[in-house]
């Protein structure tokens, strides 16, 4: 039973979502990407020399990752860059050690990326986290690591809590996994693979593989630090990734803005018929959030990418959309919120795997939008949304940051919406309430 089955996370201080009094006109500087920050931390920790991570995201998920690596012996010094400007973290690799205990919170990247790292440690590493983390699948990583030579105690759960008995090294080699419930299973094995004695050959044998842009991000970042990767995207065998054993280089990496976290601000331009500029939007990126340019344009806006960043402009009208979100599933809550305010129905497809995220996002979105007067039904792999006049009420988040921002989007157009536990946005977007009210000039 997921947390969507009750309102056990109800708090006594719901946040009144600001109602827009007119079109927004704002520039919003979005913090760094969680996905890039946490991949960068892992790769730097496994490198053969120190490295820098500039403009890292400071959020619950990334601080959990940094602290977990510290417990394994890695030094992470927070300060300014080597040129004396901008926030940067200096990562100094060390021999990975146990015994250690890692708190994953409810961070998918921490609970999935670090067990392969722990297998390289000298001693046992125990993993545990929030109650919801016990419900999120880890079998893909656990089973694969066992095939590759690791010893793991999970009492047969395929989930947390568990202990990885690190032996200081891992054989590696070929392994088959079903990553249809999370692309993070593939990324987790690839990130540590250069340190495996034989590298790794990961073969996905399940149904459709979701969130492919995140795997492409992993491959790109591995290549930046000197790893040799063969992948389907560059002419390799379909659904097979090969990483050769090698030493990783310490690099000076700059973290891009988190484009998925830009979603609610771009949505604000669409919903209010206003304009929002996000500085430093990259011209080329593997981040799934870049798909917002096309999706939100189809829903009624327009965008322009310049050296100043991305400027998105709404027209005051929102159109429904029929869209396959299998590669960009994390954008679903925000798109669903916008679709609930559209002038025609929407169908969001290809996101059955969202039932296994921070909460069952499909059930949560259906319940919360409908409790505000909406008409949302779950399909086998997504949502069908028929717009109806909405009214105020408490929008529950189920400890899910993207549910909170989805509720805030609806609140722009619907008076009286209150977000329960808006503080959950700190998972990836610290200080969201302040950023939101400043965008609106409140």
Tab-separated table of C-alpha atoms in Angstrom:
chain	number	residue	atom	x	y	z
A	1	UNK	CA	0.000	0.000	0.000
A	2	UNK	CA	1.542	3.313	-1.015
A	3	UNK	CA	1.272	6.541	0.910
A	4	UNK	CA	-1.359	7.746	-1.539
A	5	UNK	CA	-3.828	5.541	0.303
A	6	UNK	CA	-4.073	7.929	3.240
A	7	UNK	CA	-3.376	11.471	4.359
A	8	UNK	CA	-0.954	10.387	7.077
A	9	UNK	CA	1.481	13.091	5.960
A	10	UNK	CA	-1.066	15.856	6.661
A	11	UNK	CA	0.471	18.751	8.570
A	12	UNK	CA	-1.214	21.537	10.486
A	13	UNK	CA	0.441	24.319	8.497
A	14	UNK	CA	-0.459	23.994	4.795
A	15	UNK	CA	1.119	26.657	2.581
A	16	UNK	CA	-1.357	28.946	0.800
A	17	UNK	CA	-0.362	28.661	-2.853
A	18	UNK	CA	-0.197	32.219	-4.263
A	19	UNK	CA	-2.893	33.079	-6.791
A	20	UNK	CA	-1.619	35.059	-9.784
A	21	UNK	CA	-3.233	38.459	-10.105
A	22	UNK	CA	-1.954	38.884	-13.664
A	23	UNK	CA	0.691	37.697	-16.135
A	24	UNK	CA	4.063	36.948	-14.572
A	25	UNK	CA	7.155	38.704	-15.896
A	26	UNK	CA	10.277	37.430	-14.165
A	27	UNK	CA	13.779	36.077	-14.466
A	28	UNK	CA	14.265	32.984	-12.318
A	29	UNK	CA	17.737	31.594	-11.643
A	30	UNK	CA	17.298	27.853	-11.158
A	31	UNK	CA	19.818	25.976	-8.952
A	32	UNK	CA	22.022	23.209	-10.351
A	33	UNK	CA	20.863	19.825	-11.572
A	34	UNK	CA	20.411	17.134	-8.936
A	35	UNK	CA	21.067	14.425	-11.524
A	36	UNK	CA	24.332	16.006	-12.675
A	37	UNK	CA	25.452	16.867	-9.140
A	38	UNK	CA	24.991	13.341	-7.790
A	39	UNK	CA	26.577	11.666	-10.813
A	40	UNK	CA	29.467	14.125	-10.581
A	41	UNK	CA	29.976	13.334	-6.909
A	42	UNK	CA	30.129	9.577	-7.534
A	43	UNK	CA	32.531	9.868	-10.465
A	44	UNK	CA	34.805	12.272	-8.581
A	45	UNK	CA	34.829	9.971	-5.549
A	46	UNK	CA	35.951	7.055	-7.751
A	47	UNK	CA	38.614	9.050	-9.616
A	48	UNK	CA	42.350	8.573	-9.290
A	49	UNK	CA	42.929	12.240	-8.458
A	50	UNK	CA	41.050	15.170	-6.879
A	51	UNK	CA	38.432	17.071	-8.838
A	52	UNK	CA	36.088	20.060	-8.637
A	53	UNK	CA	32.329	20.293	-8.920
A	54	UNK	CA	31.229	23.872	-9.591
A	55	UNK	CA	27.738	25.261	-8.916
A	56	UNK	CA	26.558	22.028	-7.276
A	57	UNK	CA	22.983	21.769	-6.109
A	58	UNK	CA	22.642	21.969	-2.328
A	59	UNK	CA	19.460	20.027	-1.580
A	60	UNK	CA	18.435	17.116	0.585
A	61	UNK	CA	19.257	14.515	-2.081
A	62	UNK	CA	22.686	15.915	-2.934
A	63	UNK	CA	23.672	16.514	0.674
A	64	UNK	CA	22.687	12.926	1.458
A	65	UNK	CA	24.949	11.769	-1.385
A	66	UNK	CA	27.859	13.906	-0.213
A	67	UNK	CA	27.496	12.744	3.387
A	68	UNK	CA	27.260	9.091	2.301
A	69	UNK	CA	30.513	9.386	0.350
A	70	UNK	CA	32.148	11.023	3.357
A	71	UNK	CA	31.162	8.061	5.525
A	72	UNK	CA	33.024	5.869	3.020
A	73	UNK	CA	36.193	7.955	3.429
A	74	UNK	CA	35.931	10.487	0.581
A	75	UNK	CA	36.819	14.098	1.448
A	76	UNK	CA	34.387	16.700	0.123
A	77	UNK	CA	35.347	20.282	0.910
A	78	UNK	CA	32.695	22.955	0.310
A	79	UNK	CA	33.894	26.416	-0.665
A	80	UNK	CA	34.702	28.425	-3.778
A	81	UNK	CA	36.256	27.339	-7.052
A	82	UNK	CA	39.991	27.156	-7.780
A	83	UNK	CA	39.809	30.631	-9.325
A	84	UNK	CA	38.285	32.016	-6.119
A	85	UNK	CA	34.820	32.539	-7.593
A	86	UNK	CA	31.507	30.743	-7.321
A	87	UNK	CA	30.451	27.917	-5.047
A	88	UNK	CA	32.348	24.694	-5.674
A	89	UNK	CA	33.068	21.410	-3.965
A	90	UNK	CA	36.541	19.905	-3.920
A	91	UNK	CA	36.330	16.101	-3.988
A	92	UNK	CA	39.413	14.221	-2.811
A	93	UNK	CA	39.175	10.457	-3.401
A	94	UNK	CA	40.413	7.966	-0.827
A	95	UNK	CA	40.398	4.230	-0.220
A	96	UNK	CA	36.732	3.382	0.381
A	97	UNK	CA	36.184	1.937	3.833
A	98	UNK	CA	33.664	0.221	6.060
A	99	UNK	CA	32.020	-0.410	8.368
A	100	UNK	CA	29.715	2.461	7.491
A	101	UNK	CA	26.023	3.342	7.548
A	102	UNK	CA	24.442	5.262	4.682
A	103	UNK	CA	21.193	7.206	5.067
A	104	UNK	CA	19.587	7.377	1.611
A	105	UNK	CA	16.564	9.434	2.717
A	106	UNK	CA	14.166	8.852	-0.175
A	107	UNK	CA	16.716	9.637	-2.880
A	108	UNK	CA	16.653	7.181	-5.758
A	109	UNK	CA	20.114	8.239	-6.914
A	110	UNK	CA	21.632	7.570	-3.482
A	111	UNK	CA	19.929	4.225	-2.850
A	112	UNK	CA	20.809	2.951	-6.335
A	113	UNK	CA	24.134	4.588	-7.250
A	114	UNK	CA	25.963	3.839	-4.004
A	115	UNK	CA	25.599	0.048	-3.505
A	116	UNK	CA	28.032	-0.594	-6.420
A	117	UNK	CA	30.410	1.928	-4.813
A	118	UNK	CA	30.002	0.162	-1.467
A	119	UNK	CA	30.958	-3.134	-3.105
A	120	UNK	CA	34.397	-1.560	-3.693
A	121	UNK	CA	34.775	-0.577	-0.020
A	122	UNK	CA	36.853	-2.513	2.463
A	123	UNK	CA	34.146	-3.597	4.898
A	124	UNK	CA	30.363	-3.749	5.329
A	125	UNK	CA	28.162	-0.796	4.365
A	126	UNK	CA	24.592	-0.701	5.704
A	127	UNK	CA	21.908	1.175	3.754
A	128	UNK	CA	18.635	2.491	5.184
A	129	UNK	CA	16.368	5.490	4.689
A	130	UNK	CA	12.889	6.954	4.959
A	131	UNK	CA	9.894	4.621	5.253
A	132	UNK	CA	9.045	5.134	1.569
A	133	UNK	CA	12.564	4.041	0.567
A	134	UNK	CA	11.710	0.527	1.801
A	135	UNK	CA	8.969	0.327	-0.856
A	136	UNK	CA	11.079	1.449	-3.813
A	137	UNK	CA	12.578	-1.333	-5.952
A	138	UNK	CA	16.279	-2.113	-5.708
A	139	UNK	CA	16.234	-5.669	-7.044
A	140	UNK	CA	17.810	-4.632	-10.343
A	141	UNK	CA	20.923	-3.350	-8.585
A	142	UNK	CA	21.034	-6.040	-5.878
A	143	UNK	CA	20.655	-8.979	-8.267
A	144	UNK	CA	23.156	-7.542	-10.724
A	145	UNK	CA	25.787	-6.894	-8.069
A	146	UNK	CA	25.487	-10.467	-6.854
A	147	UNK	CA	26.095	-11.733	-10.393
A	148	UNK	CA	29.129	-9.439	-10.596
A	149	UNK	CA	30.599	-10.874	-7.380
A	150	UNK	CA	29.205	-8.826	-4.492
A	151	UNK	CA	27.769	-10.198	-1.239
A	152	UNK	CA	24.583	-8.452	-0.112
A	153	UNK	CA	22.220	-9.141	2.788
A	154	UNK	CA	18.671	-7.921	2.116
A	155	UNK	CA	16.645	-10.812	3.600
A	156	UNK	CA	15.235	-11.456	0.128
A	157	UNK	CA	13.340	-8.170	-0.013
A	158	UNK	CA	14.993	-6.679	-3.075
A	159	UNK	CA	14.732	-3.401	-1.177
A	160	UNK	CA	16.080	-1.499	1.817
A	161	UNK	CA	17.314	-1.940	4.467
A	162	UNK	CA	20.322	-3.962	3.322
A	163	UNK	CA	24.047	-4.434	3.868
A	164	UNK	CA	26.683	-4.594	1.129
A	165	UNK	CA	29.763	-6.514	2.290
A	166	UNK	CA	32.511	-4.693	0.434
A	167	UNK	CA	35.595	-6.689	-0.410
A	168	UNK	CA	37.787	-3.854	-1.670
A	169	UNK	CA	37.195	-4.820	-5.305
A	170	UNK	CA	34.586	-6.369	-7.581
A	171	UNK	CA	35.070	-8.767	-10.498
A	172	UNK	CA	32.502	-7.203	-12.823
A	173	UNK	CA	31.808	-8.664	-16.260
A	174	UNK	CA	28.550	-9.363	-18.119
A	175	UNK	CA	25.171	-9.066	-16.409
A	176	UNK	CA	21.536	-9.056	-17.489
A	177	UNK	CA	19.031	-6.822	-15.706
A	178	UNK	CA	15.432	-5.720	-16.066
A	179	UNK	CA	15.549	-1.937	-15.708
A	180	UNK	CA	11.986	-1.324	-16.902
A	181	UNK	CA	11.051	0.044	-13.452
A	182	UNK	CA	13.989	2.465	-13.287
A	183	UNK	CA	16.757	3.544	-15.644
A	184	UNK	CA	18.796	4.220	-12.498
A	185	UNK	CA	19.569	0.486	-12.353
A	186	UNK	CA	21.625	0.865	-15.545
A	187	UNK	CA	23.272	4.133	-14.490
A	188	UNK	CA	24.189	2.694	-11.096
A	189	UNK	CA	26.249	-0.114	-12.646
A	190	UNK	CA	27.826	2.068	-15.335
A	191	UNK	CA	29.049	4.766	-12.921
A	192	UNK	CA	31.198	2.382	-10.864
A	193	UNK	CA	32.110	0.035	-13.719
A	194	UNK	CA	35.528	1.573	-14.555
A	195	UNK	CA	36.665	0.445	-11.096
A	196	UNK	CA	35.485	-3.160	-11.586
A	197	UNK	CA	38.280	-5.612	-12.474
A	198	UNK	CA	36.619	-6.557	-15.765
A	199	UNK	CA	34.511	-3.449	-16.254
A	200	UNK	CA	30.912	-4.311	-17.052
A	201	UNK	CA	28.562	-5.336	-19.847
A	202	UNK	CA	25.010	-4.404	-18.873
A	203	UNK	CA	22.238	-5.961	-20.948
A	204	UNK	CA	18.675	-4.734	-20.372
A	205	UNK	CA	16.286	-7.653	-20.912
A	206	UNK	CA	12.950	-6.193	-19.756
A	207	UNK	CA	10.212	-4.220	-21.437
A	208	UNK	CA	10.588	-0.583	-22.449
A	209	UNK	CA	13.388	1.259	-20.699
A	210	UNK	CA	12.177	4.576	-19.214
A	211	UNK	CA	14.076	7.844	-18.830
A	212	UNK	CA	16.710	7.186	-21.501
A	213	UNK	CA	18.028	10.780	-21.298
A	214	UNK	CA	19.308	9.984	-17.809
A	215	UNK	CA	21.310	7.025	-19.148
A	216	UNK	CA	22.707	9.263	-21.893
A	217	UNK	CA	23.678	11.743	-19.166
A	218	UNK	CA	25.531	8.983	-17.314
A	219	UNK	CA	27.389	7.912	-20.467
A	220	UNK	CA	28.356	11.490	-21.367
A	221	UNK	CA	29.671	12.173	-17.868
A	222	UNK	CA	31.644	8.917	-17.812
A	223	UNK	CA	33.342	9.912	-21.059
A	224	UNK	CA	34.192	13.350	-19.681
A	225	UNK	CA	36.198	11.728	-16.888
A	226	UNK	CA	38.025	9.394	-19.281
A	227	UNK	CA	35.950	6.210	-19.296
A	228	UNK	CA	35.507	4.133	-22.439
A	229	UNK	CA	31.821	3.380	-23.013
A	230	UNK	CA	30.115	1.528	-25.860
A	231	UNK	CA	26.385	2.217	-26.047
A	232	UNK	CA	23.397	1.703	-28.353
A	233	UNK	CA	23.296	5.439	-29.157
A	234	UNK	CA	26.670	5.275	-30.929
A	235	UNK	CA	26.112	2.163	-33.010
A	236	UNK	CA	26.431	-0.423	-30.269
A	237	UNK	CA	24.166	-3.399	-29.658
A	238	UNK	CA	20.600	-2.412	-28.676
A	239	UNK	CA	20.001	-2.290	-24.907
A	240	UNK	CA	23.645	-3.143	-24.158
A	241	UNK	CA	26.233	-0.890	-22.507
A	242	UNK	CA	29.891	-1.792	-22.072
A	243	UNK	CA	32.356	0.063	-19.844
A	244	UNK	CA	36.052	-0.880	-19.844
A	245	UNK	CA	38.128	-0.929	-16.640
A	246	UNK	CA	40.217	2.223	-16.314
A	247	UNK	CA	41.370	4.963	-13.983
A	248	UNK	CA	39.042	7.966	-13.890
A	249	UNK	CA	40.370	11.514	-14.193
A	250	UNK	CA	39.743	14.276	-11.699
A	251	UNK	CA	37.937	17.000	-13.628
A	252	UNK	CA	36.721	20.559	-13.117
A	253	UNK	CA	33.004	20.127	-13.848
A	254	UNK	CA	30.314	22.813	-13.886
A	255	UNK	CA	26.760	21.721	-13.042
A	256	UNK	CA	24.003	22.876	-15.400
A	257	UNK	CA	20.799	24.424	-14.040
A	258	UNK	CA	18.218	21.752	-13.213
A	259	UNK	CA	15.867	22.020	-16.180
A	260	UNK	CA	13.215	19.795	-14.592
A	261	UNK	CA	13.139	22.179	-11.643
A	262	UNK	CA	12.583	25.021	-14.100
A	263	UNK	CA	9.272	23.396	-15.025
A	264	UNK	CA	6.974	25.129	-12.507
A	265	UNK	CA	8.368	28.548	-13.454
A	266	UNK	CA	7.899	27.963	-17.190
A	267	UNK	CA	4.432	26.619	-16.388
A	268	UNK	CA	3.690	29.894	-14.600
A	269	UNK	CA	4.275	31.781	-17.848
A	270	UNK	CA	1.959	29.385	-19.666
A	271	UNK	CA	-0.786	29.478	-17.024
A	272	UNK	CA	-0.782	33.263	-16.546
A	273	UNK	CA	-0.053	34.310	-20.121
A	274	UNK	CA	3.189	35.873	-18.930
A	275	UNK	CA	6.901	35.577	-19.524
A	276	UNK	CA	9.689	33.850	-17.579
A	277	UNK	CA	13.413	33.766	-18.412
A	278	UNK	CA	15.669	31.027	-17.027
A	279	UNK	CA	19.351	32.080	-17.340
A	280	UNK	CA	22.102	29.686	-18.460
A	281	UNK	CA	19.768	27.228	-20.199
A	282	UNK	CA	22.221	25.004	-22.123
A	283	UNK	CA	22.104	24.842	-25.907
A	284	UNK	CA	22.895	21.118	-25.727
A	285	UNK	CA	22.037	18.876	-22.802
A	286	UNK	CA	20.996	15.343	-21.869
A	287	UNK	CA	18.635	16.612	-19.167
A	288	UNK	CA	15.019	15.439	-19.619
A	289	UNK	CA	13.780	18.914	-18.702
A	290	UNK	CA	14.910	20.256	-22.076
A	291	UNK	CA	11.819	18.563	-23.541
A	292	UNK	CA	9.722	21.273	-21.864
A	293	UNK	CA	10.563	23.628	-24.715
A	294	UNK	CA	8.636	21.444	-27.158
A	295	UNK	CA	5.911	20.190	-24.802
A	296	UNK	CA	4.907	23.560	-23.364
A	297	UNK	CA	5.065	25.176	-26.803
A	298	UNK	CA	2.583	22.581	-28.060
A	299	UNK	CA	0.384	23.406	-25.062
A	300	UNK	CA	0.131	27.038	-26.094
A	301	UNK	CA	3.336	28.985	-25.434
A	302	UNK	CA	6.479	29.998	-27.293
A	303	UNK	CA	10.130	30.010	-26.364
A	304	UNK	CA	13.368	31.629	-27.431
A	305	UNK	CA	16.841	30.374	-26.517
A	306	UNK	CA	19.516	33.087	-26.481
A	307	UNK	CA	22.810	33.705	-24.728
A	308	UNK	CA	20.781	35.140	-21.853
A	309	UNK	CA	18.937	31.854	-21.382
A	310	UNK	CA	15.522	30.485	-22.246
A	311	UNK	CA	12.586	32.897	-22.359
A	312	UNK	CA	9.181	31.230	-22.339
A	313	UNK	CA	6.053	33.227	-23.128
A	314	UNK	CA	2.441	32.191	-22.610
A	315	UNK	CA	-0.495	33.332	-24.689
A	316	UNK	CA	-3.159	33.104	-22.017
A	317	UNK	CA	-4.563	29.938	-23.558
A	318	UNK	CA	-3.574	26.380	-22.635
A	319	UNK	CA	-4.208	23.492	-25.002
A	320	UNK	CA	-4.513	19.834	-24.110
A	321	UNK	CA	-1.839	17.427	-25.306
A	322	UNK	CA	-1.458	13.759	-26.218
A	323	UNK	CA	2.125	12.919	-25.383
A	324	UNK	CA	4.423	9.975	-24.666
A	325	UNK	CA	6.449	10.915	-21.583
A	326	UNK	CA	8.337	7.626	-21.210
A	327	UNK	CA	11.724	9.319	-21.605
A	328	UNK	CA	10.853	12.316	-19.416
A	329	UNK	CA	8.574	10.846	-16.767
A	330	UNK	CA	9.684	13.217	-14.018
A	331	UNK	CA	7.944	16.042	-15.905
A	332	UNK	CA	4.546	14.320	-15.597
A	333	UNK	CA	3.259	16.013	-12.400
A	334	UNK	CA	3.844	19.515	-13.740
A	335	UNK	CA	2.377	18.669	-17.147
A	336	UNK	CA	-0.664	17.111	-15.468
A	337	UNK	CA	-1.167	20.283	-13.432
A	338	UNK	CA	-1.083	22.451	-16.549
A	339	UNK	CA	-3.329	20.013	-18.423
A	340	UNK	CA	-5.940	20.285	-15.663
A	341	UNK	CA	-6.200	23.987	-16.568
A	342	UNK	CA	-6.317	23.507	-20.357
A	343	UNK	CA	-9.140	24.101	-22.852
A	344	UNK	CA	-9.218	20.491	-24.079
A	345	UNK	CA	-8.448	16.985	-22.767
A	346	UNK	CA	-4.958	15.533	-22.424
A	347	UNK	CA	-3.536	12.010	-22.434
A	348	UNK	CA	-0.159	11.418	-20.788
A	349	UNK	CA	1.310	8.048	-21.802
A	350	UNK	CA	4.348	5.844	-21.173
A	351	UNK	CA	4.749	6.527	-17.456
A	352	UNK	CA	3.575	3.394	-15.637
A	353	UNK	CA	6.954	3.412	-13.833
A	354	UNK	CA	5.876	6.544	-11.932
A	355	UNK	CA	3.935	4.271	-9.594
A	356	UNK	CA	7.339	3.386	-8.087
A	357	UNK	CA	8.718	6.901	-7.572
A	358	UNK	CA	8.770	9.003	-4.378
A	359	UNK	CA	5.104	8.044	-4.173
A	360	UNK	CA	2.716	6.435	-6.642
A	361	UNK	CA	2.594	9.615	-8.684
A	362	UNK	CA	-0.231	8.500	-10.952
A	363	UNK	CA	-2.540	7.662	-8.054
A	364	UNK	CA	-1.502	10.807	-6.178
A	365	UNK	CA	-2.115	13.160	-9.107
A	366	UNK	CA	-5.484	11.556	-9.831
A	367	UNK	CA	-6.636	11.836	-6.232
A	368	UNK	CA	-5.425	15.372	-5.553
A	369	UNK	CA	-6.599	16.986	-8.787
A	370	UNK	CA	-9.958	15.262	-8.515
A	371	UNK	CA	-10.386	16.456	-4.923
A	372	UNK	CA	-10.103	20.011	-6.300
A	373	UNK	CA	-12.958	19.253	-8.707
A	374	UNK	CA	-10.948	17.797	-11.583
A	375	UNK	CA	-11.648	14.818	-13.799
A	376	UNK	CA	-8.530	12.646	-14.015
A	377	UNK	CA	-8.489	8.895	-14.599
A	378	UNK	CA	-5.576	6.501	-14.492
A	379	UNK	CA	-4.802	4.423	-17.545
A	380	UNK	CA	-2.545	1.399	-17.751
A	381	UNK	CA	0.488	3.576	-18.411
A	382	UNK	CA	-0.527	7.123	-17.592
A	383	UNK	CA	-3.332	9.628	-17.099
A	384	UNK	CA	-6.321	10.967	-19.012
A	385	UNK	CA	-7.221	14.513	-17.950
A	386	UNK	CA	-10.499	16.215	-18.828
A	387	UNK	CA	-10.386	19.869	-17.702
A	388	UNK	CA	-13.154	21.056	-15.408
A	389	UNK	CA	-13.544	24.181	-13.246
A	390	UNK	CA	-11.428	23.648	-10.131
A	391	UNK	CA	-11.895	24.944	-6.601
A	392	UNK	CA	-9.682	25.472	-3.581
A	393	UNK	CA	-8.657	22.837	-1.072
A	394	UNK	CA	-5.646	21.118	0.455
A	395	UNK	CA	-3.306	19.539	-2.111
A	396	UNK	CA	-1.409	16.680	-0.464
A	397	UNK	CA	2.193	15.946	-1.462
A	398	UNK	CA	2.967	12.498	-0.009
A	399	UNK	CA	6.520	13.682	0.687
A	400	UNK	CA	7.022	14.147	-3.079
A	401	UNK	CA	8.666	17.371	-4.248
A	402	UNK	CA	7.091	17.289	-7.702
A	403	UNK	CA	3.614	16.891	-6.226
A	404	UNK	CA	4.221	20.082	-4.238
A	405	UNK	CA	5.240	22.101	-7.279
A	406	UNK	CA	2.319	20.658	-9.281
A	407	UNK	CA	-0.062	21.959	-6.613
A	408	UNK	CA	1.586	25.376	-6.738
A	409	UNK	CA	1.020	25.530	-10.516
A	410	UNK	CA	-2.691	24.852	-10.063
A	411	UNK	CA	-2.812	27.482	-7.305
A	412	UNK	CA	-1.794	30.169	-9.807
A	413	UNK	CA	-5.186	29.850	-11.504
A	414	UNK	CA	-7.343	28.515	-8.668
A	415	UNK	CA	-7.887	30.506	-5.499
A	416	UNK	CA	-7.715	28.766	-2.140
A	417	UNK	CA	-5.281	25.949	-2.954
A	418	UNK	CA	-3.110	25.019	0.024
A	419	UNK	CA	-0.035	22.815	-0.286
A	420	UNK	CA	0.478	20.341	2.527
A	421	UNK	CA	4.178	19.956	3.415
A	422	UNK	CA	5.592	22.342	0.820
A	423	UNK	CA	8.937	21.871	2.614
A	424	UNK	CA	9.322	18.582	0.739
A	425	UNK	CA	10.510	20.680	-2.237
A	426	UNK	CA	13.868	20.918	-0.410
A	427	UNK	CA	14.586	17.457	-1.825
A	428	UNK	CA	15.751	19.065	-5.073
A	429	UNK	CA	14.690	22.737	-5.041
A	430	UNK	CA	15.677	24.499	-1.826
A	431	UNK	CA	13.776	27.669	-0.987
A	432	UNK	CA	11.016	27.021	-3.524
A	433	UNK	CA	8.343	29.033	-1.651
A	434	UNK	CA	10.562	32.144	-1.671
A	435	UNK	CA	11.447	31.700	-5.357
A	436	UNK	CA	7.774	31.249	-6.218
A	437	UNK	CA	6.536	34.324	-4.370
A	438	UNK	CA	9.388	36.464	-5.722
A	439	UNK	CA	8.522	35.389	-9.280
A	440	UNK	CA	4.971	36.585	-8.639
A	441	UNK	CA	6.130	39.798	-6.991
A	442	UNK	CA	4.324	38.845	-3.789
